[in-house]
JSON list of C-alpha atoms in Angstrom, two decimals:
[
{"chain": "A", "resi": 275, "resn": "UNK", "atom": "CA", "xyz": [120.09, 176.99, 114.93]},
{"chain": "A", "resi": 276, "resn": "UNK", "atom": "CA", "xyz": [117.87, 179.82, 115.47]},
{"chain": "A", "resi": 277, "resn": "UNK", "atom": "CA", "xyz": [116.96, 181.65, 118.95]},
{"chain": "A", "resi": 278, "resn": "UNK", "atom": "CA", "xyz": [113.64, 180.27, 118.35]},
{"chain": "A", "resi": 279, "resn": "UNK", "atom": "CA", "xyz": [114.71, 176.99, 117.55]},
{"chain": "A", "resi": 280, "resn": "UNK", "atom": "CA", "xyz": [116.93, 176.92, 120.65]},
{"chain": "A", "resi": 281, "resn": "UNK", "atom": "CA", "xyz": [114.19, 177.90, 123.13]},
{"chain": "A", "resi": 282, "resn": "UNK", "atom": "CA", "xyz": [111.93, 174.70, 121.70]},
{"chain": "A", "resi": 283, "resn": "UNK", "atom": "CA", "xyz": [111.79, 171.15, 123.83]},
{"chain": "A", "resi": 284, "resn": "UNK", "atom": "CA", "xyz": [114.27, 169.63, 122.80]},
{"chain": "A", "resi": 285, "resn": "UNK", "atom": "CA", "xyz": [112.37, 166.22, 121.16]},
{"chain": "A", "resi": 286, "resn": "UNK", "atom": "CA", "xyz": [109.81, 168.88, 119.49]},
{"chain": "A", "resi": 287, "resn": "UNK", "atom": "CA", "xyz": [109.07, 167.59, 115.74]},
{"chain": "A", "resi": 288, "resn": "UNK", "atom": "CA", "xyz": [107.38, 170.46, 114.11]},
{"chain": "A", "resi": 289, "resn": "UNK", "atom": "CA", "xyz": [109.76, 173.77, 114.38]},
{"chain": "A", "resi": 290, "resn": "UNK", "atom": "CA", "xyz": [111.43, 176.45, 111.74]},
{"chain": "A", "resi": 291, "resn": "UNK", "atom": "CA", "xyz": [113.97, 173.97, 110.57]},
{"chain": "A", "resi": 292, "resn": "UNK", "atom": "CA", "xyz": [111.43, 170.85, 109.53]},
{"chain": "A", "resi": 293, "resn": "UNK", "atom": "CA", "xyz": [108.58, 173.12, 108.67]},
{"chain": "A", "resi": 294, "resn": "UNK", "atom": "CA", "xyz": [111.04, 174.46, 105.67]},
{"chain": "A", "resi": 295, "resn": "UNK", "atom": "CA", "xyz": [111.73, 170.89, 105.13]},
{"chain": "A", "resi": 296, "resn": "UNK", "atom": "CA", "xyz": [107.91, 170.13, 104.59]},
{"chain": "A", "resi": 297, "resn": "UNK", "atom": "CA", "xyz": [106.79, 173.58, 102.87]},
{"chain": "A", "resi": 298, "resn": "UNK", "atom": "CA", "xyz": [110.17, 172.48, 99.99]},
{"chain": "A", "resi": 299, "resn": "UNK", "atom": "CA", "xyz": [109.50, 168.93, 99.60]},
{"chain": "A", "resi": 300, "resn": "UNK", "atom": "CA", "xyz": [105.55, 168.79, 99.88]},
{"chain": "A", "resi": 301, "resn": "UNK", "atom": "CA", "xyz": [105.43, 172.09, 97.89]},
{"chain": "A", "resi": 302, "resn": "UNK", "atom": "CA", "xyz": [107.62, 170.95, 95.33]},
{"chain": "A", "resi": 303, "resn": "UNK", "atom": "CA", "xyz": [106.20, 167.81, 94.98]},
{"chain": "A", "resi": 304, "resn": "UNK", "atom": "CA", "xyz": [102.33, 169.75, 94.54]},
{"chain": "A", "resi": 305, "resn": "UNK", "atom": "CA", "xyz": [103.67, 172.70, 92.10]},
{"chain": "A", "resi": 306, "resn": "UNK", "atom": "CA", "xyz": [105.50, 169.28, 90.02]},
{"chain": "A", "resi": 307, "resn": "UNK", "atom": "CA", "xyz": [102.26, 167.37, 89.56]},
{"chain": "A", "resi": 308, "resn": "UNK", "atom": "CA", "xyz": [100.22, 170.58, 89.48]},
{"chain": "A", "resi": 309, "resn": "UNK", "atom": "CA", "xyz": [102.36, 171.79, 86.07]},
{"chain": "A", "resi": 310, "resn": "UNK", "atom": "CA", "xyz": [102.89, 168.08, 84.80]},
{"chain": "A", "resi": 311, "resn": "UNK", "atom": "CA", "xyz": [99.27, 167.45, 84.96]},
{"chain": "A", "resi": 312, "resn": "UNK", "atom": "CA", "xyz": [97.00, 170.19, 84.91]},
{"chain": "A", "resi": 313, "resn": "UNK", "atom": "CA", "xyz": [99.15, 172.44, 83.27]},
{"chain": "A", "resi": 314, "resn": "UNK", "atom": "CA", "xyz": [101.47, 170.44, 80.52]},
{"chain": "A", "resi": 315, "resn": "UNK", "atom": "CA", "xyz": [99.13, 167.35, 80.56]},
{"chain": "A", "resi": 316, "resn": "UNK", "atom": "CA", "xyz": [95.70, 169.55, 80.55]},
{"chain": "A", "resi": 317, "resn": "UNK", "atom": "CA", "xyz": [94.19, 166.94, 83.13]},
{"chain": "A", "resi": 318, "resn": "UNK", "atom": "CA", "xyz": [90.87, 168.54, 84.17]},
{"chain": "A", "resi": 319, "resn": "UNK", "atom": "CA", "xyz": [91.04, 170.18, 87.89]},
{"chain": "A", "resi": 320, "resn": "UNK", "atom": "CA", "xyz": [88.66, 168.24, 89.32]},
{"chain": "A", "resi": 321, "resn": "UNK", "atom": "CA", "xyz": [90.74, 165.77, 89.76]},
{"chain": "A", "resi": 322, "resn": "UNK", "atom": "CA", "xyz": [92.94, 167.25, 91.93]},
{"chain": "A", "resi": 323, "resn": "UNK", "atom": "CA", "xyz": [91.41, 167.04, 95.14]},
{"chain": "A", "resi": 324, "resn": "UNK", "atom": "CA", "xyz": [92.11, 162.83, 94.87]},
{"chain": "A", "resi": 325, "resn": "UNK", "atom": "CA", "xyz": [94.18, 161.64, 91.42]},
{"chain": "A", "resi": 326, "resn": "UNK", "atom": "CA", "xyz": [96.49, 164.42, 91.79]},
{"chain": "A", "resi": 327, "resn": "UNK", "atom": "CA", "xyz": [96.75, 165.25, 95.12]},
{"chain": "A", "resi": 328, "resn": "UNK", "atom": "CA", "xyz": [97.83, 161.58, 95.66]},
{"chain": "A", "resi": 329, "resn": "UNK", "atom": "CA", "xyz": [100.57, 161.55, 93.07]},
{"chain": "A", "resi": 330, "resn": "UNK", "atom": "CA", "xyz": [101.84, 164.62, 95.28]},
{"chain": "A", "resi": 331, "resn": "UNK", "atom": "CA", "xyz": [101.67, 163.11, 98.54]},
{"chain": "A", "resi": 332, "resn": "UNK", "atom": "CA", "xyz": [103.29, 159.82, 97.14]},
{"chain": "A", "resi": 333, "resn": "UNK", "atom": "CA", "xyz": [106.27, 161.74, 95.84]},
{"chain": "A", "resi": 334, "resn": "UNK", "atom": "CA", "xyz": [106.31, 163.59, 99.16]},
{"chain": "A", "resi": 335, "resn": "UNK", "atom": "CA", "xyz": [106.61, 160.41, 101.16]},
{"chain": "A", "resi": 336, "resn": "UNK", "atom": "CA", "xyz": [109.71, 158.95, 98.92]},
{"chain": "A", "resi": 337, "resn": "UNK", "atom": "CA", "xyz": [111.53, 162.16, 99.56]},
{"chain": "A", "resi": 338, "resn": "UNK", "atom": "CA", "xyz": [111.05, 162.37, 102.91]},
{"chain": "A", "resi": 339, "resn": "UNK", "atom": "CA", "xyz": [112.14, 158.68, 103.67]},
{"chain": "A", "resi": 340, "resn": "UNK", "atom": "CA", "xyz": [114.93, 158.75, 101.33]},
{"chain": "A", "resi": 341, "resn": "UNK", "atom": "CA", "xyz": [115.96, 161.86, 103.27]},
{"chain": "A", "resi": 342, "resn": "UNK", "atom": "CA", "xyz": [115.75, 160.56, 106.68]},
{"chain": "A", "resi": 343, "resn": "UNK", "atom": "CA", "xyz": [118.36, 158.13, 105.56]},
{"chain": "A", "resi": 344, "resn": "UNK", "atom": "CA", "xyz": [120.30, 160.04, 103.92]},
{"chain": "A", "resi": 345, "resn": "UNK", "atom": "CA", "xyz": [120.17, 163.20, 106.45]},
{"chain": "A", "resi": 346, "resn": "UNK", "atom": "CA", "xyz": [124.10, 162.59, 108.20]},
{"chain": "A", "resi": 347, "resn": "UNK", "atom": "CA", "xyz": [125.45, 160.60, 105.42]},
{"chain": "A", "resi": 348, "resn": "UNK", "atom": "CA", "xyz": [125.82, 162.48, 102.00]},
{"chain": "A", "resi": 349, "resn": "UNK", "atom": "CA", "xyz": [123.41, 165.69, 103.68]},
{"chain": "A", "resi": 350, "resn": "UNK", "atom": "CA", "xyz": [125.86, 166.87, 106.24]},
{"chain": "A", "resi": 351, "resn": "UNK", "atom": "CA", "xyz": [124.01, 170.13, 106.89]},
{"chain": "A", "resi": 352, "resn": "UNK", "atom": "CA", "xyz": [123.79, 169.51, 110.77]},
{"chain": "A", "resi": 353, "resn": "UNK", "atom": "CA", "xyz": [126.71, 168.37, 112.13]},
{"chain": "A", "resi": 354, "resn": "UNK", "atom": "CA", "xyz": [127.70, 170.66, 114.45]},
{"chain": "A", "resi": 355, "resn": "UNK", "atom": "CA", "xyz": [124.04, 169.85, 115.58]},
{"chain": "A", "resi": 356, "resn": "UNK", "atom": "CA", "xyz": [123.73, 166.75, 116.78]},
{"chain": "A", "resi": 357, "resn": "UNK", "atom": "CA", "xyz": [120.30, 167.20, 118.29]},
{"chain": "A", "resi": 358, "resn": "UNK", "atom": "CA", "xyz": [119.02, 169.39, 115.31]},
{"chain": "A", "resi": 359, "resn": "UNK", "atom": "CA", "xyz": [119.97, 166.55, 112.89]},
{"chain": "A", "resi": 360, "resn": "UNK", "atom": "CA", "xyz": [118.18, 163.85, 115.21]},
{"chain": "A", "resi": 361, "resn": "UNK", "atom": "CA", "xyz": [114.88, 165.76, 115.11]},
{"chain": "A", "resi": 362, "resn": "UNK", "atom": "CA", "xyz": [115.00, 165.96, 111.38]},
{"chain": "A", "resi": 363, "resn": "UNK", "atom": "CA", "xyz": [115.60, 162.40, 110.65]},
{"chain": "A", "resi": 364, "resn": "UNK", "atom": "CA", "xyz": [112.83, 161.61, 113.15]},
{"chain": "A", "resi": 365, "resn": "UNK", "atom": "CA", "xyz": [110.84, 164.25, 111.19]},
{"chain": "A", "resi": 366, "resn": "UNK", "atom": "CA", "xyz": [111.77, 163.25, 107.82]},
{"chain": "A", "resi": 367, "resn": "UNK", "atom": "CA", "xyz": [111.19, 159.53, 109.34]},
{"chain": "A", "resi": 368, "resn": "UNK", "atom": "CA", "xyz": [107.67, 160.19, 110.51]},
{"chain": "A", "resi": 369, "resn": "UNK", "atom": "CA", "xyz": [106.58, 162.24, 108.01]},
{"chain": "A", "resi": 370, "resn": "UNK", "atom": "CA", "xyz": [107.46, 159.80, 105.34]},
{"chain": "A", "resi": 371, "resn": "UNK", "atom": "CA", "xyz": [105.33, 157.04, 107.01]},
{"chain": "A", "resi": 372, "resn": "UNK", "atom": "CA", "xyz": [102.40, 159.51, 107.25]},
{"chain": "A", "resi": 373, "resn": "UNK", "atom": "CA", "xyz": [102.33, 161.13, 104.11]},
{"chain": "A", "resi": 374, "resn": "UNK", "atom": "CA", "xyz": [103.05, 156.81, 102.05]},
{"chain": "A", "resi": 375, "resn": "UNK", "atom": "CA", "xyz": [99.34, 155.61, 104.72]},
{"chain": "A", "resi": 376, "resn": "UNK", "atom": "CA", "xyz": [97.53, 159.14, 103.20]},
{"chain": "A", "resi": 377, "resn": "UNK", "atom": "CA", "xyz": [98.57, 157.58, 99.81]},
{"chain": "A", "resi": 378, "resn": "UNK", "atom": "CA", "xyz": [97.76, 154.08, 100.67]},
{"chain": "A", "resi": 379, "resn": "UNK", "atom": "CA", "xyz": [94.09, 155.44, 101.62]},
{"chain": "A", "resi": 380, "resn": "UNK", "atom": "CA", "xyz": [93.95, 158.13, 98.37]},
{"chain": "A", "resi": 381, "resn": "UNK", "atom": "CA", "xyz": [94.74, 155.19, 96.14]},
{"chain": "A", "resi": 382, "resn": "UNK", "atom": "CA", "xyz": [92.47, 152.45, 97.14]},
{"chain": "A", "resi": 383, "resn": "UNK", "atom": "CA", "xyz": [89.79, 155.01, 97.16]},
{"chain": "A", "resi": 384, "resn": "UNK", "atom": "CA", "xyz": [90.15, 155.50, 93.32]},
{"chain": "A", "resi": 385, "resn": "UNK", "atom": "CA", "xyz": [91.53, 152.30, 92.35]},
{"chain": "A", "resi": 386, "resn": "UNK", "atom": "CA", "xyz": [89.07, 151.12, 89.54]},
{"chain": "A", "resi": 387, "resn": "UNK", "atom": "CA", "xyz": [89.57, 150.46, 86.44]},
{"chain": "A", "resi": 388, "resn": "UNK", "atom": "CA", "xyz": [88.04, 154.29, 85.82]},
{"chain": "A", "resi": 389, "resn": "UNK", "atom": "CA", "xyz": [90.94, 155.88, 86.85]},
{"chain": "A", "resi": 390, "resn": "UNK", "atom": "CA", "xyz": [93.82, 153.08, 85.87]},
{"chain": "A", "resi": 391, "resn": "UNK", "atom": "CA", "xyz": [92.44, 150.62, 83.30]},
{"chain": "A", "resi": 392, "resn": "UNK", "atom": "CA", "xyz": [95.62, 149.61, 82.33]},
{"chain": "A", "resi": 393, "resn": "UNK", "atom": "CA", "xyz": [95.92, 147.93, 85.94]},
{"chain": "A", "resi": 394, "resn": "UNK", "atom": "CA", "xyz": [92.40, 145.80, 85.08]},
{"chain": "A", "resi": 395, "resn": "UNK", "atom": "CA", "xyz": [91.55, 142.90, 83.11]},
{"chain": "A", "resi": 396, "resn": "UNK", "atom": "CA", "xyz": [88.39, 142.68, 80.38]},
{"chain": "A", "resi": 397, "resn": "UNK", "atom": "CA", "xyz": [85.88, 141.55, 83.75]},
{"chain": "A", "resi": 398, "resn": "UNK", "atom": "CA", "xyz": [87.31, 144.26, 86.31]},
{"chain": "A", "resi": 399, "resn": "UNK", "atom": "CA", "xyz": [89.94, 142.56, 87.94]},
{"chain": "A", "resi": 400, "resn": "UNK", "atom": "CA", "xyz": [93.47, 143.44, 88.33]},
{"chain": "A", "resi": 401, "resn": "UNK", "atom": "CA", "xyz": [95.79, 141.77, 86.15]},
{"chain": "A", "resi": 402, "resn": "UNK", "atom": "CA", "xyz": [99.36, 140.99, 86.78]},
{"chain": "A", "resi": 403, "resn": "UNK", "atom": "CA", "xyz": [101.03, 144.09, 86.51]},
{"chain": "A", "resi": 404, "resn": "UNK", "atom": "CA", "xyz": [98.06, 145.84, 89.16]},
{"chain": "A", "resi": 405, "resn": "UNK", "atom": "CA", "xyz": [98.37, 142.57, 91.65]},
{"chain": "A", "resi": 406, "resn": "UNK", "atom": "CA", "xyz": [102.22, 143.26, 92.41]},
{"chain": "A", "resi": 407, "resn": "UNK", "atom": "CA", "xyz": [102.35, 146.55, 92.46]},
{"chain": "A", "resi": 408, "resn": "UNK", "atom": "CA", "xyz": [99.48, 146.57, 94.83]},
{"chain": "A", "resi": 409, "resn": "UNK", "atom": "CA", "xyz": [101.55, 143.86, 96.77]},
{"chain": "A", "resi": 410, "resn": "UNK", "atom": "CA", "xyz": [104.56, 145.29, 96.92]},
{"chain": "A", "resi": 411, "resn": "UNK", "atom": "CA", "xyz": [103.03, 148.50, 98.13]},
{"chain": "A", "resi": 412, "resn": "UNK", "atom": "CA", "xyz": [101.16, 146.93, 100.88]},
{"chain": "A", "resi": 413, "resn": "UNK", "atom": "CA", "xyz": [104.41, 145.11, 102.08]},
{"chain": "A", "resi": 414, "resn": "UNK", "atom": "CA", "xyz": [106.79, 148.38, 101.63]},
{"chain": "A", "resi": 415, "resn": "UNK", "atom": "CA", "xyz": [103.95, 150.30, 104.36]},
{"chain": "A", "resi": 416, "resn": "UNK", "atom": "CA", "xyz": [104.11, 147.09, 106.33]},
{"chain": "A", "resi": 417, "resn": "UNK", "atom": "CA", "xyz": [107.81, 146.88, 106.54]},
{"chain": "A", "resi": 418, "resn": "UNK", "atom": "CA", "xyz": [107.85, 151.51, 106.85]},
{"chain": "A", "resi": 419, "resn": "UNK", "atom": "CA", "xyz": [105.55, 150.90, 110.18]},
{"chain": "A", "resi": 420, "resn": "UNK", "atom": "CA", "xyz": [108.70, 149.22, 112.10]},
{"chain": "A", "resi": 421, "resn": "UNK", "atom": "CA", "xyz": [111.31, 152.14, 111.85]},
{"chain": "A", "resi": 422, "resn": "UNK", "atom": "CA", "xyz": [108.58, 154.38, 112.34]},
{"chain": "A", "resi": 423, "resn": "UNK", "atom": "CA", "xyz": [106.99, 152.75, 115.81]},
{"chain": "A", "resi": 424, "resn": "UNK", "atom": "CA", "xyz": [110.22, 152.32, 116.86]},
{"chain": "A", "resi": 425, "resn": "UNK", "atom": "CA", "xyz": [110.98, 155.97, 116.70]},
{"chain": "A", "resi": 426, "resn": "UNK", "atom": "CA", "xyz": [109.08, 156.55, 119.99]},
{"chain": "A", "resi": 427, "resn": "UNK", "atom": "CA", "xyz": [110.82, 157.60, 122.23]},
{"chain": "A", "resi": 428, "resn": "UNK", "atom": "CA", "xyz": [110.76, 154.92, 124.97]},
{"chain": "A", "resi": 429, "resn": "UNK", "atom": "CA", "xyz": [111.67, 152.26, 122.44]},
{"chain": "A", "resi": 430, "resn": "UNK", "atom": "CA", "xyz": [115.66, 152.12, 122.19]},
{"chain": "A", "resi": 431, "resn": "UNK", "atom": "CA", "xyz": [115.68, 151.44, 125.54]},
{"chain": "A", "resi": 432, "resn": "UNK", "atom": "CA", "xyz": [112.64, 148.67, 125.75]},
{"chain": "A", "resi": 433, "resn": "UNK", "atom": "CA", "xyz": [114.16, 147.01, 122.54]},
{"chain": "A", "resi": 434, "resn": "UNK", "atom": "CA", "xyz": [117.84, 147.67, 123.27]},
{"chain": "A", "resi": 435, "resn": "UNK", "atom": "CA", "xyz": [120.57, 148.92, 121.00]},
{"chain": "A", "resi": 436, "resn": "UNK", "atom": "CA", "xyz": [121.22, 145.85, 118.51]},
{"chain": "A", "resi": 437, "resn": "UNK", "atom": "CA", "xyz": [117.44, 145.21, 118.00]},
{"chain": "A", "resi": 438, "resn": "UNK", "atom": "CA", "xyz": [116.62, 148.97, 117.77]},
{"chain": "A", "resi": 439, "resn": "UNK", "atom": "CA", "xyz": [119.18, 149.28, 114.87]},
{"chain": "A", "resi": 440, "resn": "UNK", "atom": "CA", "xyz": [117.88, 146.33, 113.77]},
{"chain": "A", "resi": 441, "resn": "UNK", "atom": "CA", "xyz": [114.19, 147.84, 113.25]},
{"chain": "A", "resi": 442, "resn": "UNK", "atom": "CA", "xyz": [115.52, 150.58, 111.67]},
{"chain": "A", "resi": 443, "resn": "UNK", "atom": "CA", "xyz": [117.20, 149.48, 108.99]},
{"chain": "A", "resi": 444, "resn": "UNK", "atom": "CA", "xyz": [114.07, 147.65, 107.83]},
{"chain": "A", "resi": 445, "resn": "UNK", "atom": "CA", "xyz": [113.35, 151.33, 106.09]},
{"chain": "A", "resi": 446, "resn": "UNK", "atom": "CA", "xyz": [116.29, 149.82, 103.87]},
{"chain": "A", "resi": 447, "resn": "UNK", "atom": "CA", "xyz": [113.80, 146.82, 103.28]},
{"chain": "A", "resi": 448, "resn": "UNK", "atom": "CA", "xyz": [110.69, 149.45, 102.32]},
{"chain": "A", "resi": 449, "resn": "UNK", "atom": "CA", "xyz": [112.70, 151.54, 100.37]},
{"chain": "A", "resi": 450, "resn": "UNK", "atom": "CA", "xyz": [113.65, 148.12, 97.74]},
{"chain": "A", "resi": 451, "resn": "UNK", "atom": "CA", "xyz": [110.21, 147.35, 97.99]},
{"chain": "A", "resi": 452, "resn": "UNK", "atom": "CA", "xyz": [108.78, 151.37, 97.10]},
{"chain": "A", "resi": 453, "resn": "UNK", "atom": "CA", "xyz": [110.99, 150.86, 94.03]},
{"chain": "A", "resi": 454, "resn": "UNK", "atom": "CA", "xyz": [109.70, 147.57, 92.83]},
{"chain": "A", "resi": 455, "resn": "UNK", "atom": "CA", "xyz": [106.15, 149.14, 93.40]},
{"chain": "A", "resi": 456, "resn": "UNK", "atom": "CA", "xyz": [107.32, 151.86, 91.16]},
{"chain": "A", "resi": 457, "resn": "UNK", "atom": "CA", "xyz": [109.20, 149.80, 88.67]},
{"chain": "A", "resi": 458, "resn": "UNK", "atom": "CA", "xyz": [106.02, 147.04, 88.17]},
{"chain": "A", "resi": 459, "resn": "UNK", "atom": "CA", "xyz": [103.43, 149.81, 87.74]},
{"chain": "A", "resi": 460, "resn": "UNK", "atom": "CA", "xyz": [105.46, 152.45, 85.98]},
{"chain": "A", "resi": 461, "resn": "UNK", "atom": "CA", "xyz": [107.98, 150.81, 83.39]},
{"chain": "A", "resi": 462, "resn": "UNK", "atom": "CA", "xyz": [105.72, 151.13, 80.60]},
{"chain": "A", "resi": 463, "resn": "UNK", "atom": "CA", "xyz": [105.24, 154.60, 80.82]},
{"chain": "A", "resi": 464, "resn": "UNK", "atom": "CA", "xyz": [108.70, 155.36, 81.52]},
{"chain": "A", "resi": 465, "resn": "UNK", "atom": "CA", "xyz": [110.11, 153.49, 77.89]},
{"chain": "A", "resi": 466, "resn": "UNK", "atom": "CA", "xyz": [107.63, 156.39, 75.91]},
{"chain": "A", "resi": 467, "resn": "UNK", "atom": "CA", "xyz": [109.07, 159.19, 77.14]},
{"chain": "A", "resi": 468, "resn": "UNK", "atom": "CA", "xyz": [107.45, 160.59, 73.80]},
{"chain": "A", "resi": 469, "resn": "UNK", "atom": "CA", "xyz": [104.24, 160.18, 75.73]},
{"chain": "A", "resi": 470, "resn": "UNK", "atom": "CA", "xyz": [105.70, 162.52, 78.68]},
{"chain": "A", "resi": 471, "resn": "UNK", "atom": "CA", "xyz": [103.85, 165.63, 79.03]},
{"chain": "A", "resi": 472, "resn": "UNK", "atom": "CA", "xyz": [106.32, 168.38, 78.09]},
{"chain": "A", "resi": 473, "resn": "UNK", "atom": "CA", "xyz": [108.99, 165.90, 78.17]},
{"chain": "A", "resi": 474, "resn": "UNK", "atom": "CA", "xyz": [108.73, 165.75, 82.36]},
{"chain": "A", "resi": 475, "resn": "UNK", "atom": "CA", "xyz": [109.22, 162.69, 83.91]},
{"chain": "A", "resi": 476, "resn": "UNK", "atom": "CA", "xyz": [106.68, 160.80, 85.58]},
{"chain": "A", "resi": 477, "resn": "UNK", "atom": "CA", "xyz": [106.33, 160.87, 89.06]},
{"chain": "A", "resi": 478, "resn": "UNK", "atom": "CA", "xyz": [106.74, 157.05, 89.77]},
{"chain": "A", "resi": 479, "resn": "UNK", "atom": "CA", "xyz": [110.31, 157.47, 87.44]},
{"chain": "A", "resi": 480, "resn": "UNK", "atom": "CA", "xyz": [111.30, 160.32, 89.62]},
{"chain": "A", "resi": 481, "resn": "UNK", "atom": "CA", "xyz": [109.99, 158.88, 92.83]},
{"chain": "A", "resi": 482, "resn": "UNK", "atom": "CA", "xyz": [112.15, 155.43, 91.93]},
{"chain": "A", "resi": 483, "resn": "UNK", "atom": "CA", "xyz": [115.08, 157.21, 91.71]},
{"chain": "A", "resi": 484, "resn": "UNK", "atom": "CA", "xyz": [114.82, 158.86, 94.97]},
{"chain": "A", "resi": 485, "resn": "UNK", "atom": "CA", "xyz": [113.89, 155.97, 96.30]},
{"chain": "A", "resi": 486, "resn": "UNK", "atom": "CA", "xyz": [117.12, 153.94, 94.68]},
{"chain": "A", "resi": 487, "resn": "UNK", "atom": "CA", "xyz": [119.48, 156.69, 96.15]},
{"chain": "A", "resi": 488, "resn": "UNK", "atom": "CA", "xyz": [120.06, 155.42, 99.80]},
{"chain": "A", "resi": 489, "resn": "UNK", "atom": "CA", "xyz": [120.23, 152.12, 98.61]},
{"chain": "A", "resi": 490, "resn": "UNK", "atom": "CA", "xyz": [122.82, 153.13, 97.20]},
{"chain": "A", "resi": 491, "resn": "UNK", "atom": "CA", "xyz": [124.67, 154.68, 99.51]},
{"chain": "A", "resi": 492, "resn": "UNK", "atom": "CA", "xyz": [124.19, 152.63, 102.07]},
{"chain": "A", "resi": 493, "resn": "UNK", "atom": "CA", "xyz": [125.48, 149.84, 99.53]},
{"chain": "A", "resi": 494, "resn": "UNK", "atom": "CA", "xyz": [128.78, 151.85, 99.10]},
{"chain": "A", "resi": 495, "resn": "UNK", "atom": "CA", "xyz": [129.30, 152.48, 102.82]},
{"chain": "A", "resi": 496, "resn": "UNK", "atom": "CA", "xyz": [129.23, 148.90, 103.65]},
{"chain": "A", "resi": 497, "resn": "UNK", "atom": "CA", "xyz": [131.23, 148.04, 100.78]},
{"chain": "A", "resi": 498, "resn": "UNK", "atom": "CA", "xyz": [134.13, 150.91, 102.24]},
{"chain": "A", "resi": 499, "resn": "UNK", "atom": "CA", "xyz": [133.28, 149.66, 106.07]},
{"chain": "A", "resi": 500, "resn": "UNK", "atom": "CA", "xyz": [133.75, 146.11, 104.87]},
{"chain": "A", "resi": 501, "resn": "UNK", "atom": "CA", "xyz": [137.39, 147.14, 103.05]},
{"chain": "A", "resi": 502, "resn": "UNK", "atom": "CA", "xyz": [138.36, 148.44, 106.31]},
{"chain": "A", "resi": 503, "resn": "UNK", "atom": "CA", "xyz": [137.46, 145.87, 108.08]},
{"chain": "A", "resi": 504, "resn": "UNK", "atom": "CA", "xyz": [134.39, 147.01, 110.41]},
{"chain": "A", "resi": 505, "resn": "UNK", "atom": "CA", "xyz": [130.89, 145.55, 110.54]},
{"chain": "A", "resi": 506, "resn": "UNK", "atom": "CA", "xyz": [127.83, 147.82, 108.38]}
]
């Protein structure tokens, strides 16, 4: 920890440690749809402001709630700093939440058939494929909004410590559902990766497996609590 850092409130979100975190993820995340589109794919630039902007921020969100779950598990870079750590999962946590509702609003703002005909029928409608990934996106920010409420601070003690956890772990339940939103609306594109500009990935494919990644752990550290004996 910093001087700085040491002479901020204690519960204080935004400071030198989180502000790298969002400048690296949110950066990396722009500069990686930035080249893959408007660079590699030659995508005109005025559709950044909106159609790429929101690919951006949708990566951005996976990250950061894949890292506030992961932040103390497999990222052990705080802990000799207990407090430090807590105020970046909370960050990480929150920010997550914030940036997937700015991508919830970016998307239904542009969600025609002009920007993703392959999510339409022959009349306008969504088909299939465009009704459950618009589904399971709607449920994953429904099920995102628990963890995050209940990371005010007066709400492990009004809930209590079983319930709290409880609420929590529903990020576990978001986190399934971000990658069956990313699996139903980006499996097609992900089988021609001959159709990948400059051979990079698509967002949803990299997004899905950052998403799949604390699922994953958390999967193996039941599966090692429950050989020793001890409840997940």
């Amino acid at each position: 920890m910093t001087e700085d850092e040491s002479n901020l409130p204690a519960n204080r979100l935004w400071q030198p440690t989180t502000a790298r975190w969002f400048y690296v993820i949110f950066g990396g995340c722009l500069t990686y749809a930035v080249v893959r589109y408007h660079f590699a794919g030659n995508v005109p630039w005025r559709y950044f402001p909106a159609f790429i902007l929101n690919k951006a921020t949708s990566l951005a969100a996976v990250f950061f709630i894949a890292s506030s779950y992961l932040i103390g598990k497999t990222i052990r870079w705080y802990d000799d700093d207990k407090r430090l750590r807590l105020v970046v999962i909370k960050f990480c946590g929150l920010m997550g939440f914030s940036l997937a509702a700015i991508h919830a609003v970016l998307s239904l703002s542009i969600w025609t058939p002009a920007y993703f005909a392959k999510y339409f029928d022959d009349i306008g409608r969504l088909n299939l494929q465009g009704e459950l990934g618009m589904a399971t996106g709607v449920t994953a920010l429904f099920f995102l909004s628990s963890p995050a409420i209940t990371t005010l601070p007066m709400m492990p003690k009004a809930l209590g410590g079983q319930r709290w956890k409880r609420a929590q772990r529903m990020g576990y339940v978001s986190l399934i559902l971000v990658s069956a939103h990313l699996f139903v609306l980006g499996l097609k594109g992900w089988l021609k990766p001959q159709g990948w500009y400059a051979w990079m990935p698509p967002i949803s494919l990299v997004a899905f497996v950052v998403a799949v990644v604390p699922l994953v752990v958390k999967r193996g550290l039941v599966l090692e609590r429950e050989k020793r004996g001890l409840k997940s």
